[in-house]
PDB file of C-alpha atoms in Angstrom:
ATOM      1  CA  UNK A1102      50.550 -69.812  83.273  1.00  0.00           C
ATOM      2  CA  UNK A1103      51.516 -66.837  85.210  1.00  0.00           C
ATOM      3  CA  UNK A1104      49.741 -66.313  88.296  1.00  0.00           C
ATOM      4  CA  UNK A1105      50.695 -64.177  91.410  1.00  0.00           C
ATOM      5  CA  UNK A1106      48.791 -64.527  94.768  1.00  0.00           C
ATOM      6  CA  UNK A1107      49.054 -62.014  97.715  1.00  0.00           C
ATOM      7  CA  UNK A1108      46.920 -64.156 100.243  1.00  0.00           C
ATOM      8  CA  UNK A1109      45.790 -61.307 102.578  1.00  0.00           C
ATOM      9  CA  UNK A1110      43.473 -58.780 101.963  1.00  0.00           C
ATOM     10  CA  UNK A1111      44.417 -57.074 104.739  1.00  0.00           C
ATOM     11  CA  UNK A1112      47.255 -56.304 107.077  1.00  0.00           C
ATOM     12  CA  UNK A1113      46.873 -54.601 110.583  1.00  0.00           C
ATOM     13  CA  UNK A1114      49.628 -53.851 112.172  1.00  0.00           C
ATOM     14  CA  UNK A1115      50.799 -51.294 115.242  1.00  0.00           C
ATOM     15  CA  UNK A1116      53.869 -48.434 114.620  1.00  0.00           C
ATOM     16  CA  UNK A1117      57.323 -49.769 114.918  1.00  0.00           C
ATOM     17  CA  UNK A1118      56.159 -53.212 114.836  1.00  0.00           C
ATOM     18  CA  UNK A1119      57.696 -55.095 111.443  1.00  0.00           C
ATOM     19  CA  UNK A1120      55.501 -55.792 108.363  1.00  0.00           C
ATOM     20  CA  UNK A1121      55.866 -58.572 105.746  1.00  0.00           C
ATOM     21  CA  UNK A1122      53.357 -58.559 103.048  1.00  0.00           C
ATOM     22  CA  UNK A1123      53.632 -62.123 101.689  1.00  0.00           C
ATOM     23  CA  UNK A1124      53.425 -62.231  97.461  1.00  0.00           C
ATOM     24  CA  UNK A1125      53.492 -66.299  95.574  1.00  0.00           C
ATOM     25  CA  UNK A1126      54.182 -66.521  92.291  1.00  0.00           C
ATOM     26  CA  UNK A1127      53.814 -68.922  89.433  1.00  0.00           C
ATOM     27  CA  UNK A1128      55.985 -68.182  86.650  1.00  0.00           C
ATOM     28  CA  UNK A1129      58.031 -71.189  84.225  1.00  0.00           C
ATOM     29  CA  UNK A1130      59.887 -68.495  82.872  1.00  0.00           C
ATOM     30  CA  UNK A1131      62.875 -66.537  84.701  1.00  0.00           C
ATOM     31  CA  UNK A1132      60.772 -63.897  86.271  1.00  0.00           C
ATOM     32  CA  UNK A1133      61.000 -60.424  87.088  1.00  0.00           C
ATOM     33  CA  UNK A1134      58.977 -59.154  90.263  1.00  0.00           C
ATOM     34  CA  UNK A1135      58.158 -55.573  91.342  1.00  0.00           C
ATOM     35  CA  UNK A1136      56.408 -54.373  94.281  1.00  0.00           C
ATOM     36  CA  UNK A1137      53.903 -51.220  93.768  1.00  0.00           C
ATOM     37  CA  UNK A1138      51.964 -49.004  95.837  1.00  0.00           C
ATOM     38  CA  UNK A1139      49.069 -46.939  96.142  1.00  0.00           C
ATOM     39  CA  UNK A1140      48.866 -44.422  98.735  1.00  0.00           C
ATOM     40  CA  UNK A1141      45.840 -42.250  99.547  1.00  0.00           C
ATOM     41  CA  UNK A1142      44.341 -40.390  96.351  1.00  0.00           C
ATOM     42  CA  UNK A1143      47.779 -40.932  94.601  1.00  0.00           C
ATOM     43  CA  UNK A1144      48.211 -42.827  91.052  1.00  0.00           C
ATOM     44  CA  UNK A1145      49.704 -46.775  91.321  1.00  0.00           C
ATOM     45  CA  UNK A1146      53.682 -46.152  91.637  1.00  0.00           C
ATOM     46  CA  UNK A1147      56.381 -48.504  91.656  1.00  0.00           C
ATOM     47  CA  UNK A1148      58.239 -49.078  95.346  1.00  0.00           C
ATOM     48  CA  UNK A1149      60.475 -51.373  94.245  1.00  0.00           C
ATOM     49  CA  UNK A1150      61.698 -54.238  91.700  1.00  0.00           C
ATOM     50  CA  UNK A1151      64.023 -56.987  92.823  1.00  0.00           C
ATOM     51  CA  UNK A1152      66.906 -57.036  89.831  1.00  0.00           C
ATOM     52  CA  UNK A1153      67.575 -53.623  91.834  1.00  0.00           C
ATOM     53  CA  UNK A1154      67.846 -54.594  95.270  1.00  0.00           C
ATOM     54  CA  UNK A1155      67.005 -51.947  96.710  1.00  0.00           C
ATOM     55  CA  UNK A1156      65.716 -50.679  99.871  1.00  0.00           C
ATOM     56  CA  UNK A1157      62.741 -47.985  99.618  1.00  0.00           C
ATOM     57  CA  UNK A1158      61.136 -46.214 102.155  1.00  0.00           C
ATOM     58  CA  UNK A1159      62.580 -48.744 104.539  1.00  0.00           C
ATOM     59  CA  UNK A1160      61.060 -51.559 102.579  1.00  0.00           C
ATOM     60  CA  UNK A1161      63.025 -54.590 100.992  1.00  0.00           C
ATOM     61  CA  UNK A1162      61.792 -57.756  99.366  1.00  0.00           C
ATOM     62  CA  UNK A1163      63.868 -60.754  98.830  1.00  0.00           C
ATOM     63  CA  UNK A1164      63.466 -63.112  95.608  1.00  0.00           C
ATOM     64  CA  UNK A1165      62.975 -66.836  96.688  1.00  0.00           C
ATOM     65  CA  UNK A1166      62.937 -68.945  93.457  1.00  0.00           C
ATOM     66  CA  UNK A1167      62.831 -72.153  95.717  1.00  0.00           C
ATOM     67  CA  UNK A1168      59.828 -70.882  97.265  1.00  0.00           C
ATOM     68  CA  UNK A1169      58.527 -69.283  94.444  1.00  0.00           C
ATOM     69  CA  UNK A1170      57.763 -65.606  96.815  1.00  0.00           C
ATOM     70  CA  UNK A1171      58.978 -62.043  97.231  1.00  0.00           C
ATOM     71  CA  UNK A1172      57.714 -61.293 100.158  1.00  0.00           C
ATOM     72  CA  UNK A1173      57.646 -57.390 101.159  1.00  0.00           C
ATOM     73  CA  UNK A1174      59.533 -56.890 104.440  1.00  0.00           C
ATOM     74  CA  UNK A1175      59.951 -53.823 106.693  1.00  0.00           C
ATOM     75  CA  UNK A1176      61.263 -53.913 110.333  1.00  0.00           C
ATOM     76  CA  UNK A1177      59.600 -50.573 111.677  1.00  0.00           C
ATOM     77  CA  UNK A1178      56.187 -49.888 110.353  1.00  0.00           C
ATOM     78  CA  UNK A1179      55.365 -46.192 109.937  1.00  0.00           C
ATOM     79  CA  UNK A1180      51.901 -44.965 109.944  1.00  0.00           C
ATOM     80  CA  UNK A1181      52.411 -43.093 106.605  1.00  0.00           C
ATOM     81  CA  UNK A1182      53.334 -46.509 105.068  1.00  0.00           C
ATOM     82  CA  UNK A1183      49.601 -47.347 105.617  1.00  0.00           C
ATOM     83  CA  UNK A1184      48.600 -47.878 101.864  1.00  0.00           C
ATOM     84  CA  UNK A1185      47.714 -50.697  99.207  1.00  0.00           C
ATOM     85  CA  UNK A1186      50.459 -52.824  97.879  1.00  0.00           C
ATOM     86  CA  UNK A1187      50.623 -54.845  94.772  1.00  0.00           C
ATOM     87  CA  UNK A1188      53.049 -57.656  93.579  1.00  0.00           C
ATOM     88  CA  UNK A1189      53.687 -57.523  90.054  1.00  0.00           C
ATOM     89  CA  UNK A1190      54.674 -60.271  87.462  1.00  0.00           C
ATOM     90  CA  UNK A1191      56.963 -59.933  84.633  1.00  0.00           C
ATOM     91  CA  UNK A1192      58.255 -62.671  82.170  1.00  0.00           C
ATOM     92  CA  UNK A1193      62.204 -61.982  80.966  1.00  0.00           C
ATOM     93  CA  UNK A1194      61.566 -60.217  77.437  1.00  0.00           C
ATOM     94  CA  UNK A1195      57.766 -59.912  77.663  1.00  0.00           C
ATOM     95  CA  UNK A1196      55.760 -57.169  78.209  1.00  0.00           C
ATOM     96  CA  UNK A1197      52.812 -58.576  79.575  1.00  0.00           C
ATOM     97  CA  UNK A1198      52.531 -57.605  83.972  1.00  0.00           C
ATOM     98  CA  UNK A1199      50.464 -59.425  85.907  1.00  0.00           C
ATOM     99  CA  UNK A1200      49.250 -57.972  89.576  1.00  0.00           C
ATOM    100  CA  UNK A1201      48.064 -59.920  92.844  1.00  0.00           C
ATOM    101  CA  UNK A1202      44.611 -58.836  94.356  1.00  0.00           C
ATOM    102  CA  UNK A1203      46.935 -56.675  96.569  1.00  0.00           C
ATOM    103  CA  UNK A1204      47.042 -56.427 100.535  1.00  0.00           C
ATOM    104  CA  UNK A1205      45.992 -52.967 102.365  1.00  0.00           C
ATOM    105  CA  UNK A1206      48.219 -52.223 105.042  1.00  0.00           C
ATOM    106  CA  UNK A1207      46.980 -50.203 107.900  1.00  0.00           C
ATOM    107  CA  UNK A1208      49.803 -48.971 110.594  1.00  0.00           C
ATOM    108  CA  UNK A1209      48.119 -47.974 113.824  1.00  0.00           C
ATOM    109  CA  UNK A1210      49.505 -45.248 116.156  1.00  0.00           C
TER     110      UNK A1210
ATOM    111  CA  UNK B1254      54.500 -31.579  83.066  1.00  0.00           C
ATOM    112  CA  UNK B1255      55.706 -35.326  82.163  1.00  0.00           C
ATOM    113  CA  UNK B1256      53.135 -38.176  82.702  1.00  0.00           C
ATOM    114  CA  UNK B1257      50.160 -39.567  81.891  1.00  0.00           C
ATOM    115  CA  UNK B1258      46.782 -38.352  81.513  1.00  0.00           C
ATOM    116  CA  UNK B1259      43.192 -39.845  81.709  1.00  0.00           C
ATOM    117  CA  UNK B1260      40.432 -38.892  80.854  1.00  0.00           C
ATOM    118  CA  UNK B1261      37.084 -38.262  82.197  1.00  0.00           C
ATOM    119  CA  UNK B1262      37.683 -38.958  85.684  1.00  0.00           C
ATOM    120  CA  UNK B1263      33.922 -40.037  85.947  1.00  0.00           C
ATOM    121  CA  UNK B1264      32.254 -41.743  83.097  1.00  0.00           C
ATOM    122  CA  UNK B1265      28.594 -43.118  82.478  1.00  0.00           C
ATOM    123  CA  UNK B1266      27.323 -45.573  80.478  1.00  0.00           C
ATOM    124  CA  UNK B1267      23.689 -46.592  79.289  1.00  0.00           C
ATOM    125  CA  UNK B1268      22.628 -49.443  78.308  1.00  0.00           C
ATOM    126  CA  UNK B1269      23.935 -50.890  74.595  1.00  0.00           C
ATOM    127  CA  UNK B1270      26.163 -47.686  74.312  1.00  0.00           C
ATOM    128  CA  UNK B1271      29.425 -47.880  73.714  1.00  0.00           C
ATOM    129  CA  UNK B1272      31.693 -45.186  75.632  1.00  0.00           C
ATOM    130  CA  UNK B1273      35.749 -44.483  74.933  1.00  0.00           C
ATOM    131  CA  UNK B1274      38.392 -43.731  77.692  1.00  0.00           C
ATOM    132  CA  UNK B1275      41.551 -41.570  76.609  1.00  0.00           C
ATOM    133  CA  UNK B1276      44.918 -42.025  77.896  1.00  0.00           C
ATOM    134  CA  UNK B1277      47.850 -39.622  76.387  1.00  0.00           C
ATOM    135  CA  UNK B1278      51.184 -40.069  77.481  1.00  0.00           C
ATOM    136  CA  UNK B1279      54.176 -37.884  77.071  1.00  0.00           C
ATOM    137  CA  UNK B1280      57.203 -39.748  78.528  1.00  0.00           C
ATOM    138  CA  UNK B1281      57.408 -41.166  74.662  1.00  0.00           C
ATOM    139  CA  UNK B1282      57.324 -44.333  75.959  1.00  0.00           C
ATOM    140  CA  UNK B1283      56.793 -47.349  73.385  1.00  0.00           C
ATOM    141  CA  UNK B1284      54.451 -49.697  75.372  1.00  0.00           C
ATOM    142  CA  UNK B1285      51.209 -48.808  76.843  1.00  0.00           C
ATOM    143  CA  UNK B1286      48.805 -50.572  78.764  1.00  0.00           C
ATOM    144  CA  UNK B1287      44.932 -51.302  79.997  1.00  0.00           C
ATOM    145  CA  UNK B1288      44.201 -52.367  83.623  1.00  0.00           C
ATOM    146  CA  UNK B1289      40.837 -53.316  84.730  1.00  0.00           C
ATOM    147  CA  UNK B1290      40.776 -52.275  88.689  1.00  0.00           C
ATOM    148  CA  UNK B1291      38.002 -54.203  90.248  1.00  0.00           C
ATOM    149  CA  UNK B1292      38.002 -54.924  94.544  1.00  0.00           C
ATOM    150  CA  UNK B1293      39.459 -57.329  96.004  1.00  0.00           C
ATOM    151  CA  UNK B1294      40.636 -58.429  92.176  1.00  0.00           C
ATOM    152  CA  UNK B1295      43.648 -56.604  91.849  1.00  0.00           C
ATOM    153  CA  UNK B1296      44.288 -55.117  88.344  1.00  0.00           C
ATOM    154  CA  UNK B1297      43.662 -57.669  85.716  1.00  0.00           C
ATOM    155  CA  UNK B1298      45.293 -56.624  81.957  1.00  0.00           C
ATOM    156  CA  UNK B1299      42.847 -55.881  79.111  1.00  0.00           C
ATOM    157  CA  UNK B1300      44.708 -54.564  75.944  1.00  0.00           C
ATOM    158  CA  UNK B1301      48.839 -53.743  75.872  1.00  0.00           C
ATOM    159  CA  UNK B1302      50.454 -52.367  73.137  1.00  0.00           C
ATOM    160  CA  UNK B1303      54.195 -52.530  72.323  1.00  0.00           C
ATOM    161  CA  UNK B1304      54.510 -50.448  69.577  1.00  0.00           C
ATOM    162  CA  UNK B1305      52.263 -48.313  67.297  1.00  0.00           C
ATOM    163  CA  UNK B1306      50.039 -49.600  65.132  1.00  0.00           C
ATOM    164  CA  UNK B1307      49.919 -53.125  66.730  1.00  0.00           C
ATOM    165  CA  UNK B1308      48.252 -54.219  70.148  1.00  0.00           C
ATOM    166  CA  UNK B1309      47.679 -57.560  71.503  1.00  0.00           C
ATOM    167  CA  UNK B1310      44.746 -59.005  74.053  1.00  0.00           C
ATOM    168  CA  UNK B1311      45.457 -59.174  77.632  1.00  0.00           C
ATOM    169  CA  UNK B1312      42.962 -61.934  80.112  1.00  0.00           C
ATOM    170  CA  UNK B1313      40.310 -59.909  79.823  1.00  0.00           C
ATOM    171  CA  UNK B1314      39.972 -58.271  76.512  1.00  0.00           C
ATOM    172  CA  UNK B1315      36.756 -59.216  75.487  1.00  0.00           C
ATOM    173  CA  UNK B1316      33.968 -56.514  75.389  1.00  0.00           C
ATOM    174  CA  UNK B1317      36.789 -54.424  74.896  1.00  0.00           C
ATOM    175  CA  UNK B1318      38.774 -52.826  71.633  1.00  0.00           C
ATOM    176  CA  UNK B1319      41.790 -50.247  71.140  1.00  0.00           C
ATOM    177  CA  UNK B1320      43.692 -48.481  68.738  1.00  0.00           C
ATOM    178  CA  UNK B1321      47.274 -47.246  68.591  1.00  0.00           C
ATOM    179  CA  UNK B1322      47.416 -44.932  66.238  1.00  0.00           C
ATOM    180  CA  UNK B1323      49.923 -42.747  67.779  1.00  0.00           C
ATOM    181  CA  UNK B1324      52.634 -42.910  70.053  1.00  0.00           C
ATOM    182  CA  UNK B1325      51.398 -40.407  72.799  1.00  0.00           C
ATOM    183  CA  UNK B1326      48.006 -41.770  72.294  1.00  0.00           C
ATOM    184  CA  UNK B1327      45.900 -45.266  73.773  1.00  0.00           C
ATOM    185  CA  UNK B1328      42.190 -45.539  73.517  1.00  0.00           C
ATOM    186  CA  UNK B1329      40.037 -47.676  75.058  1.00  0.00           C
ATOM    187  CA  UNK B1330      36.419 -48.453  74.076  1.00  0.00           C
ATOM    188  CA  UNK B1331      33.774 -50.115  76.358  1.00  0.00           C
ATOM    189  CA  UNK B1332      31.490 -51.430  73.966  1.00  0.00           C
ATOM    190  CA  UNK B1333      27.664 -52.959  74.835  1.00  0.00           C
ATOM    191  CA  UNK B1334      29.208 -56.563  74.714  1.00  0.00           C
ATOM    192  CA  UNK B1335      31.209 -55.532  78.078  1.00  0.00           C
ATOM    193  CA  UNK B1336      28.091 -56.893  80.079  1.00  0.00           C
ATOM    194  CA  UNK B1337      29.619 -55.736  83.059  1.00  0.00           C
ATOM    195  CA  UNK B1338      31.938 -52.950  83.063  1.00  0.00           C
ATOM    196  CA  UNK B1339      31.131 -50.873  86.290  1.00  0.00           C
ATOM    197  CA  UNK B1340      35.167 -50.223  87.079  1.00  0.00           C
ATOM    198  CA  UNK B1341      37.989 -48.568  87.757  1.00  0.00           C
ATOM    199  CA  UNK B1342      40.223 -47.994  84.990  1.00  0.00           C
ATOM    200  CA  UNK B1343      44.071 -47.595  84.514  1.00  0.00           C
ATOM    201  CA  UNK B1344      46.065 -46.769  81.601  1.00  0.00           C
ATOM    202  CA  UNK B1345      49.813 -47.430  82.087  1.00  0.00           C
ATOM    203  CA  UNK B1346      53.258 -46.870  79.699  1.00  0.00           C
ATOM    204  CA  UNK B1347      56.708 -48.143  79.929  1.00  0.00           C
ATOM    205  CA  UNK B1348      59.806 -47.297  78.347  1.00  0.00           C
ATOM    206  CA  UNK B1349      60.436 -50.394  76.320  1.00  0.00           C
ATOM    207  CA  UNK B1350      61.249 -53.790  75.769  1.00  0.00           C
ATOM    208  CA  UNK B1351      60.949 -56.219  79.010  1.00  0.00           C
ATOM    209  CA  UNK B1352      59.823 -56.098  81.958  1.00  0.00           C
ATOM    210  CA  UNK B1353      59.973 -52.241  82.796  1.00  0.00           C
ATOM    211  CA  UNK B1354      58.886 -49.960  85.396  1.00  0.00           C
ATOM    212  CA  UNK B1355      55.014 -49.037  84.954  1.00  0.00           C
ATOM    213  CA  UNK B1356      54.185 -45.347  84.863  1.00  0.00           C
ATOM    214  CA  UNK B1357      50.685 -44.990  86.106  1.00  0.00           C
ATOM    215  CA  UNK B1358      47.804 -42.400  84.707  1.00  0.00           C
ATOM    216  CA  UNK B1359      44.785 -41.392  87.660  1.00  0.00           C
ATOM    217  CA  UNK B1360      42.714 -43.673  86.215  1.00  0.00           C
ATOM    218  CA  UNK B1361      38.725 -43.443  85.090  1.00  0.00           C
ATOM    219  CA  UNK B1362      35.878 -44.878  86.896  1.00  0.00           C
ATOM    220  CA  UNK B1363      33.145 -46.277  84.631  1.00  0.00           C
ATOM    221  CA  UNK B1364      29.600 -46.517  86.160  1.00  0.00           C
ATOM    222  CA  UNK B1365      26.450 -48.122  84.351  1.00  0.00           C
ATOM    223  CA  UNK B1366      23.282 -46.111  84.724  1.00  0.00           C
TER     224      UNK B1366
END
């Protein structure tokens, strides 16, 4: 079954100190995994999905199939990237997305 | 304006009613989708639909029905089986076939009086 798990709640962390928001996965499938976001009074958008690998915002995550994880990484953490993250779930050819409980990041000046 | 739209932003229920939630999207996107925001649950899927005409349950469907009878157009109804359904409520689309980028609506938050 398809299960993702973001095990913190919460993330505290000071400006310019780096971030990682940690995402697990259980997929049997060859998976597809996104990162969203949901900043203050905004809608849900996506920050980025790992077939891309890309860099947003300063942000990259890295797909670990041994480890099953694709954790959310940034090296200088900006106040205005205080926000809630989700990781997302996809199967290859399927349209069913699956979130975590998310993480809420809070930078601190 | 491209996107998707939700509506009512605030919603009431009473008890044994059954209420409907309307999401209309534009970006004539095939899929659309049902989200059940609770805290510290993440969004759990309710009802997805790939094409129109045809949906299928998500984990948490019951309590819950939809229709697709157009395109543009996603309905969800709340009815009085939903024993609990005090939420937050997203509607999302994507373009097509696989694992696509979600578009999100604002969402609707669903109160019991």
């Amino acid at each position: 079954a398809q299960r993702v798990t973001q095990p913190e709640k919460l993330l505290s962390v000071f400006k310019g100190a780096p971030v990682e928001l940690k995402c697990n996965y259980s997929y049997s499938g060859s998976p597809e995994l996104f990162w969203y976001v949901q900043y203050s009074r905004q809608r849900l958008q996506l920050l980025l999905r790992h077939i891309s690998r890309e860099s947003i915002k300063g942000f990259t995550a890295d797909l670990n199939k041994g480890e099953t994880s694709f954790h959310l990484k940034k090296p200088f953490a900006q106040e205005e990237d205080s926000a809630m993250y989700y990781c997302a779930l996809s199967g290859t050819g399927g349209f069913k997305t699956i979130f975590g409980a998310g993480t809420r990041l809070f930078v601190k000046a | 304006d491209g996107g998707i739209t939700q509506s009512p932003k605030y919603l009431f229920r009473k008890e044994g009613q059954n209420v409907t939630l309307s999401c209309e999207q534009n970006l004539n996107h095939d899929a659309m989708y049902w989200y059940r925001q609770d805290p510290g649950q993440g969004l759990r899927l309710i009802y997805y639909s790939q094409i129109v005409n045809d949906f299928q349950k998500g984990d948490i469907a019951e309590g819950y029905s939809v229709s697709r009878e157009k395109k543009e157009s996603f309905p969800l109804t709340v009815t009085s089986a939903q024993k609990n359904p005090t939420a937050f409520y997203l509607c999302a689309s994507s373009k097509g076939t696989g694992a696509e980028k979600l578009f999100f609506g604002s969402g609707t938050q669903l109160s019991v009086l």
